Coordinates of C-alpha atoms in Angstrom, one line a residue:
M1 CA -2.2 -29.8 -3.7
G2 CA -3.0 -26.2 -4.9
V3 CA -1.0 -24.1 -7.3
E4 CA 0.0 -21.7 -4.5
M5 CA 1.5 -24.5 -2.4
G6 CA 3.5 -25.8 -5.4
F7 CA 4.9 -22.2 -5.9
E8 CA 5.7 -21.9 -2.2
R9 CA 7.5 -25.3 -2.0
Q10 CA 9.5 -24.4 -5.1
Q11 CA 10.5 -21.0 -3.6
E12 CA 11.6 -22.8 -0.4
R13 CA 13.8 -25.1 -2.3
L14 CA 15.3 -22.4 -4.3
K15 CA 16.0 -20.4 -1.1
K16 CA 17.7 -23.5 0.5
W17 CA 19.8 -24.0 -2.6
S18 CA 21.0 -20.4 -2.7
E19 CA 21.6 -20.0 1.0
A20 CA 24.1 -22.9 1.0
E21 CA 23.7 -23.7 4.6
G22 CA 26.2 -26.1 6.0
I23 CA 28.6 -25.8 3.1
F24 CA 32.3 -25.1 3.9
F25 CA 33.6 -23.1 1.1
E26 CA 37.3 -23.1 0.2
S27 CA 37.3 -19.3 0.5
E28 CA 35.2 -16.2 1.1
E29 CA 35.4 -15.5 -2.6
A30 CA 34.1 -19.0 -3.4
K31 CA 31.1 -18.4 -1.1
F32 CA 30.4 -15.0 -2.7
Q33 CA 30.6 -16.5 -6.3
Y34 CA 28.3 -19.4 -5.2
K35 CA 25.6 -17.1 -4.0
R36 CA 26.0 -14.8 -7.0
R37 CA 25.7 -17.7 -9.4
T38 CA 22.7 -19.3 -7.7
E39 CA 21.0 -16.0 -7.5
R40 CA 21.6 -15.5 -11.2
F41 CA 19.7 -18.8 -12.0
V42 CA 17.0 -18.2 -9.4
R43 CA 16.1 -14.8 -10.9
A44 CA 16.1 -16.2 -14.4
V45 CA 13.9 -19.1 -13.4
I46 CA 11.3 -16.9 -11.7
L47 CA 11.3 -14.4 -14.6
Q48 CA 13.1 -11.6 -12.9
L49 CA 16.2 -9.8 -14.0
P50 CA 19.5 -11.2 -12.7
D51 CA 22.8 -9.4 -13.0
R52 CA 23.4 -11.0 -16.3
V53 CA 22.2 -13.9 -18.4
P54 CA 23.2 -17.2 -16.7
V55 CA 25.2 -19.8 -18.7
F56 CA 24.9 -23.6 -18.8
L57 CA 27.9 -24.6 -20.8
P58 CA 27.3 -27.5 -23.3
M59 CA 29.8 -29.7 -21.7
G60 CA 29.4 -33.3 -22.9
V61 CA 29.9 -36.3 -20.6
S62 CA 33.3 -36.9 -22.0
F63 CA 34.5 -33.3 -22.5
P64 CA 36.5 -33.3 -19.3
A65 CA 38.3 -36.5 -20.5
Y66 CA 38.9 -34.9 -23.9
Y67 CA 40.2 -31.7 -22.4
C68 CA 42.5 -33.5 -20.0
G69 CA 43.9 -35.9 -22.6
I70 CA 42.3 -39.1 -21.3
T71 CA 39.3 -41.2 -22.5
L72 CA 35.8 -41.7 -21.4
K73 CA 36.7 -45.3 -20.7
Q74 CA 39.3 -44.2 -18.2
M75 CA 36.7 -42.1 -16.3
M76 CA 34.2 -44.9 -16.3
Y77 CA 36.7 -47.3 -14.7
D78 CA 39.0 -45.0 -12.8
Y79 CA 37.1 -42.8 -10.4
D80 CA 40.2 -40.9 -9.4
A81 CA 40.8 -39.9 -13.0
L82 CA 37.1 -38.8 -13.2
E83 CA 37.6 -36.6 -10.2
K84 CA 40.8 -34.9 -11.5
A85 CA 39.3 -34.2 -14.9
W86 CA 36.1 -32.8 -13.5
L87 CA 37.8 -30.4 -11.1
K88 CA 40.3 -29.3 -13.7
V89 CA 37.6 -28.3 -16.1
A90 CA 35.6 -26.4 -13.4
R91 CA 38.6 -24.4 -12.3
E92 CA 39.8 -23.5 -15.9
F93 CA 36.5 -22.5 -17.4
D94 CA 34.9 -20.4 -14.6
M95 CA 31.5 -21.8 -15.2
D96 CA 28.2 -20.6 -13.7
T97 CA 27.3 -24.2 -12.9
F98 CA 28.3 -27.7 -13.8
G99 CA 26.9 -30.9 -15.2
P100 CA 26.8 -33.6 -12.6
P101 CA 29.5 -36.4 -12.9
V102 CA 26.6 -38.9 -12.3
L103 CA 26.4 -39.2 -16.1
V104 CA 29.7 -40.9 -16.2
H105 CA 28.3 -44.3 -15.4
P106 CA 30.3 -47.0 -13.5
A107 CA 31.4 -49.5 -16.1
R108 CA 32.3 -52.2 -13.5
V109 CA 28.8 -52.3 -12.3
F110 CA 27.5 -53.0 -15.8
E111 CA 30.1 -55.8 -16.1
L112 CA 29.2 -57.4 -12.9
I113 CA 25.5 -57.6 -13.7
G114 CA 26.1 -58.6 -17.4
C115 CA 24.3 -55.5 -18.6
R116 CA 22.7 -56.1 -22.0
Y117 CA 21.1 -52.7 -22.5
W118 CA 24.3 -50.5 -22.5
V119 CA 27.4 -50.6 -24.7
W120 CA 30.4 -48.5 -23.6
P121 CA 34.0 -47.9 -24.4
G122 CA 35.8 -51.3 -24.1
N123 CA 32.5 -53.2 -24.1
G124 CA 30.7 -53.1 -27.5
L125 CA 32.4 -49.7 -28.4
P126 CA 36.0 -48.9 -29.2
D127 CA 38.2 -48.0 -26.3
D128 CA 38.5 -44.4 -27.5
S129 CA 34.8 -43.9 -28.0
E130 CA 33.5 -40.6 -26.6
I131 CA 30.1 -42.0 -25.8
Y132 CA 28.2 -44.9 -24.3
Q133 CA 25.0 -46.0 -26.0
Y134 CA 21.7 -47.5 -24.9
V135 CA 20.7 -50.7 -26.7
E136 CA 17.1 -50.4 -27.5
D137 CA 15.1 -53.6 -27.7
E138 CA 11.7 -55.2 -26.9
Y139 CA 12.3 -56.0 -23.2
L140 CA 8.6 -55.9 -22.5
Y141 CA 6.5 -57.9 -24.9
A142 CA 3.3 -56.6 -26.4
D143 CA 1.1 -59.2 -24.5
E144 CA 2.7 -58.4 -21.1
Y145 CA 1.0 -55.1 -20.4
D146 CA -1.6 -56.6 -18.1
E147 CA 1.2 -58.4 -16.2
L148 CA 3.0 -55.1 -15.7
L149 CA -0.1 -53.3 -14.6
K150 CA -1.0 -56.0 -12.1
D151 CA 2.3 -56.0 -10.3
P152 CA 5.2 -53.8 -11.6
T153 CA 7.6 -54.9 -8.8
D154 CA 7.1 -58.6 -9.6
F155 CA 7.5 -58.0 -13.3
F156 CA 10.7 -56.0 -12.7
L157 CA 12.2 -58.7 -10.5
R158 CA 11.3 -61.8 -12.3
K159 CA 11.1 -60.7 -16.0
L160 CA 12.9 -57.5 -16.7
L161 CA 16.1 -58.0 -14.7
P162 CA 16.8 -61.5 -16.0
R163 CA 16.1 -60.3 -19.6
T164 CA 18.4 -57.2 -19.4
C165 CA 21.2 -58.5 -17.2
S166 CA 22.7 -61.9 -18.1
K167 CA 24.2 -62.5 -14.6
L168 CA 20.9 -61.9 -12.9
S169 CA 19.1 -64.6 -15.0
G170 CA 18.6 -66.6 -11.8
L171 CA 16.0 -64.2 -10.6
K172 CA 13.5 -65.6 -13.0
K173 CA 13.2 -68.6 -10.7
L174 CA 11.9 -66.5 -7.9
K175 CA 8.4 -67.1 -6.7
T176 CA 6.2 -64.0 -6.8
P177 CA 6.7 -62.1 -3.5
K178 CA 2.9 -62.0 -2.9
C179 CA 3.1 -65.7 -2.2
F180 CA 4.8 -64.9 1.1
L181 CA 2.5 -62.3 2.5
F182 CA 0.9 -64.7 5.0
D183 CA 4.3 -65.8 6.3
P184 CA 7.2 -63.5 5.3
A185 CA 9.8 -65.8 6.8
L186 CA 9.0 -68.4 4.1
L187 CA 10.7 -66.0 1.6
V188 CA 14.0 -67.5 2.7
F189 CA 13.0 -70.9 1.4
N190 CA 12.4 -69.3 -2.0
L191 CA 16.1 -68.3 -2.2
V192 CA 17.9 -71.5 -1.7
E193 CA 18.3 -72.5 -5.4
D194 CA 21.9 -72.0 -6.7
E195 CA 20.9 -69.8 -9.6
I196 CA 19.0 -67.5 -7.3
Q197 CA 21.9 -67.3 -4.8
E198 CA 24.4 -66.5 -7.6
A199 CA 22.1 -63.7 -8.8
L200 CA 21.8 -62.3 -5.3
E201 CA 25.6 -62.5 -4.7
T202 CA 26.1 -60.7 -8.0
L203 CA 23.7 -57.9 -6.9
I204 CA 25.6 -57.5 -3.6
D205 CA 28.9 -57.3 -5.5
S206 CA 27.5 -54.7 -7.9
I207 CA 26.0 -52.7 -5.0
R208 CA 29.4 -52.5 -3.3
E209 CA 31.0 -51.3 -6.5
C210 CA 28.2 -48.8 -7.1
R211 CA 28.6 -47.5 -3.5
I212 CA 32.3 -46.7 -4.2
W213 CA 31.4 -44.9 -7.4
L214 CA 28.5 -43.0 -5.7
Q215 CA 30.8 -41.9 -2.9
K216 CA 33.3 -40.6 -5.4
I217 CA 30.8 -38.6 -7.5
T218 CA 29.3 -37.2 -4.4
K219 CA 32.7 -36.1 -3.3
I220 CA 33.3 -34.5 -6.7
A221 CA 30.0 -32.6 -6.6
E222 CA 30.7 -31.4 -3.0
E223 CA 34.2 -30.2 -4.0
L224 CA 32.8 -28.3 -6.9
V225 CA 30.2 -26.6 -4.7
Q226 CA 32.9 -25.7 -2.1
M227 CA 34.8 -24.1 -5.1
G228 CA 31.8 -21.9 -5.6
Y229 CA 30.0 -23.7 -8.5
P230 CA 26.4 -24.6 -7.8
R231 CA 24.9 -27.9 -9.1
L232 CA 21.7 -27.4 -11.0
W233 CA 20.3 -31.0 -10.8
E234 CA 21.1 -34.4 -9.4
L235 CA 17.9 -36.2 -10.4
I236 CA 16.7 -37.3 -13.9
A237 CA 13.1 -38.0 -14.9
T238 CA 11.6 -39.0 -18.3
A239 CA 8.4 -38.5 -20.1
P240 CA 6.3 -41.7 -19.6
F241 CA 6.2 -42.3 -23.4
D242 CA 10.0 -42.1 -23.6
F243 CA 10.4 -44.3 -20.5
L244 CA 8.2 -47.0 -22.0
G245 CA 9.5 -46.6 -25.6
D246 CA 13.2 -46.3 -24.7
T247 CA 13.6 -48.9 -22.1
L248 CA 10.8 -51.4 -22.3
R249 CA 8.9 -51.6 -25.6
G250 CA 11.4 -50.1 -28.1
T251 CA 10.5 -47.5 -30.7
K252 CA 8.9 -50.0 -33.1
G253 CA 6.9 -51.7 -30.3
I254 CA 5.5 -48.5 -28.8
F255 CA 4.5 -47.1 -32.2
L256 CA 2.7 -50.4 -33.1
D257 CA 0.9 -50.2 -29.8
M258 CA -0.4 -46.7 -30.7
Y259 CA -2.4 -48.4 -33.4
R260 CA -3.0 -51.9 -32.1
Q261 CA -3.8 -51.3 -28.4
P262 CA -4.0 -47.6 -27.8
S263 CA -6.2 -47.8 -24.7
K264 CA -3.9 -50.3 -23.0
L265 CA -0.9 -48.2 -24.0
M266 CA -2.5 -45.1 -22.3
E267 CA -3.2 -47.1 -19.2
V268 CA 0.4 -48.2 -18.9
L269 CA 1.7 -44.7 -19.6
D270 CA -0.3 -43.4 -16.7
L271 CA 1.2 -46.1 -14.5
C272 CA 4.7 -45.1 -15.7
A273 CA 4.0 -41.5 -14.8
D274 CA 3.0 -42.5 -11.2
L275 CA 6.1 -44.6 -10.9
I276 CA 8.4 -41.9 -12.2
I277 CA 6.9 -39.3 -9.9
Q278 CA 7.2 -41.6 -6.9
R279 CA 10.8 -42.4 -7.6
I280 CA 11.8 -38.8 -8.0
I281 CA 10.0 -37.6 -4.9
E282 CA 11.5 -40.4 -2.8
S283 CA 15.0 -39.6 -4.1
S284 CA 14.7 -35.9 -3.6
E285 CA 14.5 -35.9 0.2
N286 CA 18.2 -35.4 0.7
V287 CA 18.9 -33.5 -2.5
I288 CA 19.7 -29.8 -2.4
A289 CA 19.7 -29.0 -6.1
P290 CA 16.3 -27.8 -7.1
F291 CA 16.1 -28.9 -10.7
V292 CA 15.1 -32.2 -12.2
F293 CA 16.5 -32.9 -15.6
I294 CA 13.9 -34.3 -18.1
P295 CA 15.3 -35.1 -21.6
L296 CA 12.5 -35.6 -24.1
H297 CA 13.5 -38.2 -26.8
K298 CA 10.5 -39.1 -28.9
G299 CA 8.2 -36.0 -28.9
Y300 CA 9.9 -33.8 -31.4
D301 CA 8.3 -32.6 -34.7
G302 CA 8.0 -35.2 -37.4
F303 CA 8.5 -38.2 -35.0
M304 CA 4.8 -38.2 -34.3
S305 CA 1.8 -36.1 -35.5
P306 CA 0.5 -33.2 -33.4
Q307 CA -2.6 -35.2 -32.6
Q308 CA -0.6 -38.2 -31.5
Y309 CA 1.6 -35.9 -29.3
Q310 CA -1.6 -34.6 -27.6
I311 CA -3.0 -38.1 -27.0
F312 CA 0.0 -40.2 -26.1
Y313 CA 2.9 -37.9 -25.2
W314 CA 1.8 -34.6 -23.6
P315 CA -0.7 -35.9 -20.9
G316 CA 2.0 -38.1 -19.2
L317 CA 4.7 -35.4 -19.4
K318 CA 2.3 -32.9 -18.0
K319 CA 1.5 -35.2 -15.1
I320 CA 5.2 -35.5 -14.4
L321 CA 5.6 -31.7 -14.4
C322 CA 2.7 -31.2 -12.1
G323 CA 3.9 -34.0 -9.7
L324 CA 7.4 -32.4 -9.5
I325 CA 6.1 -28.8 -9.1
N326 CA 3.7 -29.8 -6.4
N327 CA 6.5 -31.3 -4.4
G328 CA 8.7 -28.2 -4.8
L329 CA 10.9 -29.4 -7.6
I330 CA 11.7 -27.4 -10.7
P331 CA 11.5 -29.3 -14.0
W332 CA 14.4 -28.6 -16.4
V333 CA 12.8 -29.9 -19.6
F334 CA 15.3 -30.6 -22.5
A335 CA 13.3 -30.8 -25.7
E336 CA 15.5 -32.8 -28.1
G337 CA 15.0 -32.3 -31.8
N338 CA 12.9 -29.7 -33.6
Y339 CA 10.0 -28.4 -31.3
N340 CA 8.6 -25.6 -33.4
Q341 CA 5.2 -27.4 -33.8
R342 CA 4.8 -28.0 -30.1
I343 CA 5.3 -24.6 -28.7
E344 CA 1.7 -23.4 -28.9
L345 CA 0.4 -26.6 -27.4
I346 CA 2.8 -26.4 -24.5
A347 CA 2.1 -22.7 -23.9
D348 CA -1.7 -23.3 -23.8
D349 CA -1.5 -26.2 -21.4
L350 CA 1.4 -25.5 -19.1
P351 CA 1.0 -26.4 -15.4
K352 CA 1.4 -23.5 -13.1
G353 CA 4.8 -23.3 -11.6
Y354 CA 8.5 -22.5 -12.2
M355 CA 10.3 -24.6 -14.9
V356 CA 12.9 -24.3 -17.6
W357 CA 12.3 -25.3 -21.2
H358 CA 15.7 -26.0 -22.9
F359 CA 15.5 -26.4 -26.7
E360 CA 17.8 -28.2 -29.0
H361 CA 16.4 -26.6 -32.2
V362 CA 13.6 -24.1 -32.3
D363 CA 12.8 -20.6 -33.4
M364 CA 13.9 -18.8 -30.3
K365 CA 12.2 -15.6 -31.2
K366 CA 8.9 -17.6 -31.4
A367 CA 9.7 -19.4 -28.2
K368 CA 10.4 -16.1 -26.4
E369 CA 7.2 -14.6 -27.6
I370 CA 4.9 -17.5 -26.8
L371 CA 6.5 -19.1 -23.8
G372 CA 8.8 -16.4 -22.4
K373 CA 6.1 -14.8 -20.2
K374 CA 5.3 -18.1 -18.6
V375 CA 8.6 -20.0 -18.2
C376 CA 12.3 -19.6 -18.5
I377 CA 13.8 -20.7 -21.8
A378 CA 17.2 -21.9 -22.8
G379 CA 19.3 -23.6 -25.5
N380 CA 19.5 -23.5 -29.3
L381 CA 23.2 -22.8 -29.6
S382 CA 24.5 -25.0 -32.3
P383 CA 26.7 -27.8 -31.0
L384 CA 28.4 -28.1 -34.3
L385 CA 29.4 -24.5 -34.1
V386 CA 30.9 -25.1 -30.6
Q387 CA 32.8 -28.0 -31.8
N388 CA 34.0 -26.8 -35.3
G389 CA 33.6 -23.1 -35.4
T390 CA 35.8 -20.2 -34.3
P391 CA 35.5 -18.1 -31.2
E392 CA 34.3 -15.2 -33.3
E393 CA 31.5 -17.3 -34.8
V394 CA 30.5 -18.6 -31.5
E395 CA 30.4 -15.0 -30.1
R396 CA 28.3 -13.9 -33.0
E397 CA 25.7 -16.7 -32.5
C398 CA 25.6 -16.2 -28.7
R399 CA 25.1 -12.5 -29.2
I400 CA 22.1 -13.1 -31.5
L401 CA 20.6 -15.5 -28.9
I402 CA 21.1 -13.1 -26.1
E403 CA 19.7 -10.1 -27.9
T404 CA 16.7 -12.2 -29.0
C405 CA 15.8 -13.7 -25.6
K406 CA 17.4 -11.5 -22.9
E407 CA 14.7 -8.8 -22.6
G408 CA 12.6 -9.2 -19.5
G409 CA 14.7 -11.9 -18.0
G410 CA 13.7 -15.6 -18.1
Y411 CA 16.6 -16.7 -20.4
I412 CA 19.6 -19.0 -19.9
L413 CA 22.3 -19.2 -22.5
A414 CA 22.9 -22.9 -23.3
G415 CA 23.8 -25.2 -26.0
G416 CA 21.3 -27.0 -28.2
A417 CA 23.1 -30.2 -27.2
S418 CA 26.1 -31.1 -25.2
V419 CA 29.5 -31.3 -27.0
N420 CA 32.1 -33.9 -26.2
K421 CA 35.0 -32.5 -28.3
A422 CA 34.2 -28.8 -28.0
K423 CA 37.1 -26.4 -28.7
P424 CA 38.2 -25.0 -25.3
E425 CA 38.4 -21.6 -26.8
N426 CA 34.8 -21.8 -27.9
M427 CA 33.6 -22.8 -24.5
R428 CA 35.4 -19.8 -23.1
A429 CA 33.9 -17.6 -25.8
I430 CA 30.4 -18.5 -24.6
M431 CA 31.2 -17.3 -21.1
K432 CA 32.9 -14.1 -22.4
T433 CA 29.9 -13.3 -24.7
A434 CA 27.5 -13.6 -21.7
E435 CA 29.7 -11.2 -19.7
K436 CA 30.0 -8.8 -22.8
Y437 CA 26.4 -8.7 -23.9
G438 CA 24.3 -10.4 -21.3
K439 CA 24.4 -7.9 -18.4
Y440 CA 21.2 -6.3 -17.3
I441 CA 21.0 -2.6 -16.2
S442 CA 20.1 -2.6 -12.5

C-alpha cells in the first residue's frame, strides 16, 4: 500500500472520529465541546494550528479511585465503583480527553484462570496497592523458537496457556489442531479427558466474566463520549522486542538471545511484528478512536546500545508503525525512559504518516527541532512534580514546555508518565496553564 493511501485512510478515520456520527450527546454543549476537543487533537496531529495546545492529563490507572476515596482493588472487582469513579473525575476536571478504563483489568478473570503473570491488589500485592504488576519470567524457553515459528497457535494453546495459567493446565493434553485437518469432527474426541474439559469450562466461566467487565467499560467510554469527552485510543500494541522480552522470554532471556542466537531472535521478532499488526487490524474494525497506544519498554538510552537498538529494536517497531499507518490507524508511541540518543535515528527513518511521539524524559527543545516538522510530540512533564509539587510549580513547568514546543503546532501537553496519586489541584493547574499560555492566534 502506498504512502498516499496510508495518509488518506488516516484522514478518513480522523474525520469519522471528529464527526461523531450516531452519538447521542447529553446536550448541545456536550456535542459542541466534543467536536472542539477532537478538532484540537486532529490539528495537532496533522501539524496544523488548533485553537490551543491540547492536553492529555497524566491520569494514572488508579487516580480515579484515589480521588474518590476508594481503592484500585475495588475498581478491579466492583465494576459499578469503577464507573462512578471514572465519570466523577471526567466531570470535575474538564479534560480534553480521557484514558480508557480498559486499563483497570478484571481481577475475577485473573482468578478464574489462575493467572501467574499478574499480581494485583489482594492477590500478591497489598489490598491498598495503587498498581498491578506484570510478573516477568521465561515462559518461552530458549530452545523453543523453532516450535513457535512453526505453529504459533499450537504453541500458545498447548504450551503458553498451561504455563501461565494454573487452571488451564489441562490444555497441555490437547493434540495439535493440525491432526484434525482431514476430519475436523474428530476434534471432539480430543476433548473428552477430564483435565481438558475442566480447562475449557474454566475458559467459558472466564469469558462470561470478561463479557460483563467489557460491557461495563464500553458503557463507561460511551457515557464519557456523550458528555463531550473524546476517547483517544482503545487498542494497545507493543514493539516486537518488548512483546517477546516482556511476556515470553523475559529480559534476561532476550538479552542472552541477542548474543547466543541473534539470527533466530530476529526471525521471531519479525513473526511477532506480523502477529501484532494482524491483531490490531482485526480488532480495529469496530473501533472509532483513531489512535493505537504503543508503550516502549526496553528501547530507552542505556538499556541497549545504539547499534543494538538499530538491529533488534527499531526494525520491528518501524514495521508496526507502517502496518498501522497503512491501515488508517495513528500510532501513539510512548517512549519510556530517556530517549535523547534515539531522536536522530527515529527522525532519519520515520515512516510517512501521522503519529504522536510521547516522551517520558527527553530534551524537548531537541525533540521539537529534530522531530517537530515530521510528527506531533508530547510529554516530558515530571510526574513527581504533578504528585508532590505546588500548582505554581506545575504551571511554571507547563509554561516552559508550551513555550518550547508550541510554535507551529504539532504539540500535546502531557505527563512524562501517568500519576496515580496526583494532587487534584495540580491536575487542574495543567488544564488552566494550557488555557492561559497555550492558545494560538487565529
